[in-house]
Amino acid sequence: MLCLQARRRCSRLFDRQEPVCFDLFMGTRSIGGMHTRGFALCLVCCALLAPIVPIRGNPIATHIFTADPEARVFNNRLYVYTSHDLPNATYWDMVDWRLLSTTDMVHWQDDGAVFSLKGFRWATKWAWAPDCVSANGKYYLFLPVDRTKIGVAIGSSPTGPFKDAIGMPLLDNKTMPEAGKEPIDPAVLVDDDGQSYLYFGCRNAKVVKLAPSLTELAGPIETVQLLDPQGKPIPVAAPDTNPVLPEGYGEAPFIFKRAGKYYFVYSNGWAPESTQVYATGNSPMGPFTYAGKVMEHADSVTQHGSVVEFRGKWYVFYHTSELSNGNAFRRSVCFDELTFASDGTINTVTPSSPAKAPAVAAPYALAAATRVGGSGGFDYVYADVAGRRLYIPRTAPAPRITVFNLDTLAPAGTIAGVNARGVAVDPLSHHGFASSKPVAMWNTDTLAMIKTIDVEGGPDGILFDPFNARVWVFSHRAPNATVIDAKSGSVVGTIDLGGAPEQAVTDGNGRIYVDIEDKDRIAVVDTTKLTVTAQFSLAGKGGGPAGLSYDARNRILFATCRDPATMVILSADDGKILTALPIGRGTDGALFNRASMEAFSSNGADGTLTVIKENSPTDFVVEQSVATMPGARTSTLDARTNRILLITAKFGPAPAPAPNEKWSRPPMLPDSFTILTVQR
Ligand code: FUB
C-alpha cells in the first residue's frame, strides 16, 4: 500500500555544476527500481538512488531511457510524465512510468518512478504512454497497459504517491468493443468549464467524456473526426494497416486549448517522414481540421509528444532514438521551443536533436585543423556524443587521456597516468573506459577515476555495447576480448575470436561484429552467450580489415581494408558480400552516419576520407575522397552535428631502420598534434 506522504529534499539536480537535492518519496513503492521502506531507509537510499545527470541540452535525461512525454504544468513547475524504455529492450515491454520536472527548462530533476504495472493488479504488461491531469484538488494518472486497457491512478501531488483509483480498468476493449482494437495513448483535456475528455487509440482516434470524478466514463466512446483542409473526412486506416500520409491518424493523441481553439495533436504514423501533426476545431469532441505539422520528423520510429505553455513560452516535447543509435525501443525525451503565427497556426519546429544531415548534398571539406599539441603517440579518437566530450588517449612519454569539449574542441580535462589506445563511454551509467592495461574506468561527469580493472592480453580496440551495457576490450593476442560490465566494472568473461581483432560494431540487439585483421574475416559474436557464431569471409574482396561500421536500418556491414584497399560491403545477416568499392590507402577506421546514409573510411597513408553513399540497400557509390592530412587514420562521428573528427600530427623524416627492421617510425614534430574537423 502507498502510505507515507512525507517527502524530503534529498536528491540532486541533473547539473554537473550544481549538485543539489531532488524529491524522493518514502513508503513501500518502487523508486528508481528499488524499494524503500520508511524514513530511515529512505535517507540512506537517497544518496544511492539520486542520479547525477548533467544537462547538455537534449535529451533531457541520459541516465535512463524515457519516451512518450506528456508535459504538464502544476503549481508553476513543469512535469514530464514518460514511459520508461528498458536499457536492453527489444520491444516496448516497459514496466513502469517515470517523472522528470523542472522550474527553468535548464535544470531537470528525476522524480523517479511514479507508478508501475504492479500497482494495477489486473494488468500484466506494456506500461505505455501516460498522461496526468489535475482536477478536484487531486492528480490523475491515465495509464495504458496490455495494449487493451486504460487504468487511472490517483494521488494528492504531481509526484504521487499514486494508487489504483478504481481497482479495475477505466476502459477495457474486451467489455467495450467500441474502444477499438488498441486503446492506447490516453490524453486528457480538462476544459475551462470543468468537463473532462479522454482521447486515446492507435490507428483510430477515440474520444469519450469523463465523469467529474475522472474515474468513470460519462458518455459514448466516439471516433474523433479528422477533416482535410477542404473539409473532407480523412479516412481511418483499416484495422491492422498503417495510415497513409497525408495525414491519417496513427497514434499519440494530445489536445490543448489556445485562444478558444482546440488543437488536436497526433502522430501521422510510422513512415520515415512521420511526425507530430495537428488539426484544430471549435469543440473538444471535434471535428478537427488538419492544419499542419507541429514539427519535422524526430529521429524515432514512433512519434509521440505533447505541447505545453510554461512561463510565457510554448514547447513541444518529443522523443528520439539518438542516444541508443537508432534503437526504436530505447528512446529519450527532448523538447524544443514552439511558436505560433499571428493566425494561430503552429510554426513547424525543426527538432534540435539530433542535427539532421543537410537535405541538399554538398561536398565534404576539411573545415578546421585545430592544433592542440602535446607530446605522445596516439591511436583512436572517441566522441561521447551525449556527454559532448572528445577523448584522445596519448602514449609515452606522459601517458594520459586528453579530453576536449566536443563542440568547441577546447581542452576539458586530462585523465592522468592512463596508457591507452582507445576509449568507450556508457552514456547511461556515465562510466568511461580506456583500452589500457589495466583498463581505466572513470566518471564521465567529473573525469575522476573510479578504478582500474585487470585484464590480460594487449588492450587495443574498445567498444561499448548498449544491448547489455558491456564494454569489449580487444587484444591481438589471447584472450582476444575481455568483456566488462559497464555499471560495476567487473569482468564478465573473455573470448577467443580466432584472430587479431580490430574495429568492432554492435547491432544493439545482442550481436557484435569484429574485424579479424589477420584472417580477412569478420567474427560474429553472440554477446549473451559470449560465443562466436559465424565468421564472414571477405573472400579476397578486401584484406587486412581495420575498420568496421554498421547500418542498423538495413543490417549492412562496411569493412574497410588495407590490401586491397577497399570497403567491403556485406549483409550482417549472412555475410553475403554486396559489393566492394575502392578507398584510400592506410585505413584504420570506419564510420556510418545513419542521418545521411553514408559510410566513411579514414585513410592515414594518403590523408583522405573516403565517403560512400548508400543509395539503397543494394546500391552503393563512392561519393567523395576528402583530403584530410597524412596520418589521419582513425576517426569518430559526432552524430549530433554530423561532423567527423580525425587526429594526426606532423612527422619528420624517418631515421634509417635498425639492421633487422625494414621500417622505422618517423618522429612526431613537437606540438604538431592536430584535431581535424570534416563536415559539409
Ligand atoms: O511507448 C510505446 C508506444 O510507442 C506508445 O504507446 C506509442 O505512442 C509509441 O510512442
Coordinates of N, CA, C and O in Angstrom, one line a residue, residues 8 69 100 151 379 433 485 535:
R8 N 11.1 14.3 1.3 CA 12.3 15.0 1.7 C 13.0 15.6 0.5 O 13.0 15.0 -0.5
P69 N 6.6 11.6 -23.9 CA 6.5 12.7 -22.9 C 5.2 13.4 -22.9 O 4.7 13.9 -23.9
L100 N 10.0 13.5 -14.8 CA 11.1 14.4 -14.8 C 10.4 15.8 -14.6 O 9.3 16.0 -15.0
G151 N -6.0 2.4 -17.4 CA -6.3 2.5 -16.0 C -6.1 3.9 -15.5 O -5.6 4.7 -16.2
D379 N 46.3 6.8 -31.1 CA 45.8 5.8 -31.9 C 44.3 6.2 -32.3 O 44.0 6.7 -33.3
F433 N 35.7 4.1 -20.1 CA 36.6 3.0 -20.1 C 37.7 3.3 -21.1 O 37.4 3.8 -22.2
D485 N 31.3 -5.5 -17.4 CA 30.0 -4.9 -17.1 C 30.2 -3.4 -16.9 O 31.0 -3.0 -16.0
Q535 N 31.8 -16.7 -38.9 CA 33.0 -15.9 -39.4 C 32.7 -15.6 -40.8 O 32.6 -16.5 -41.7

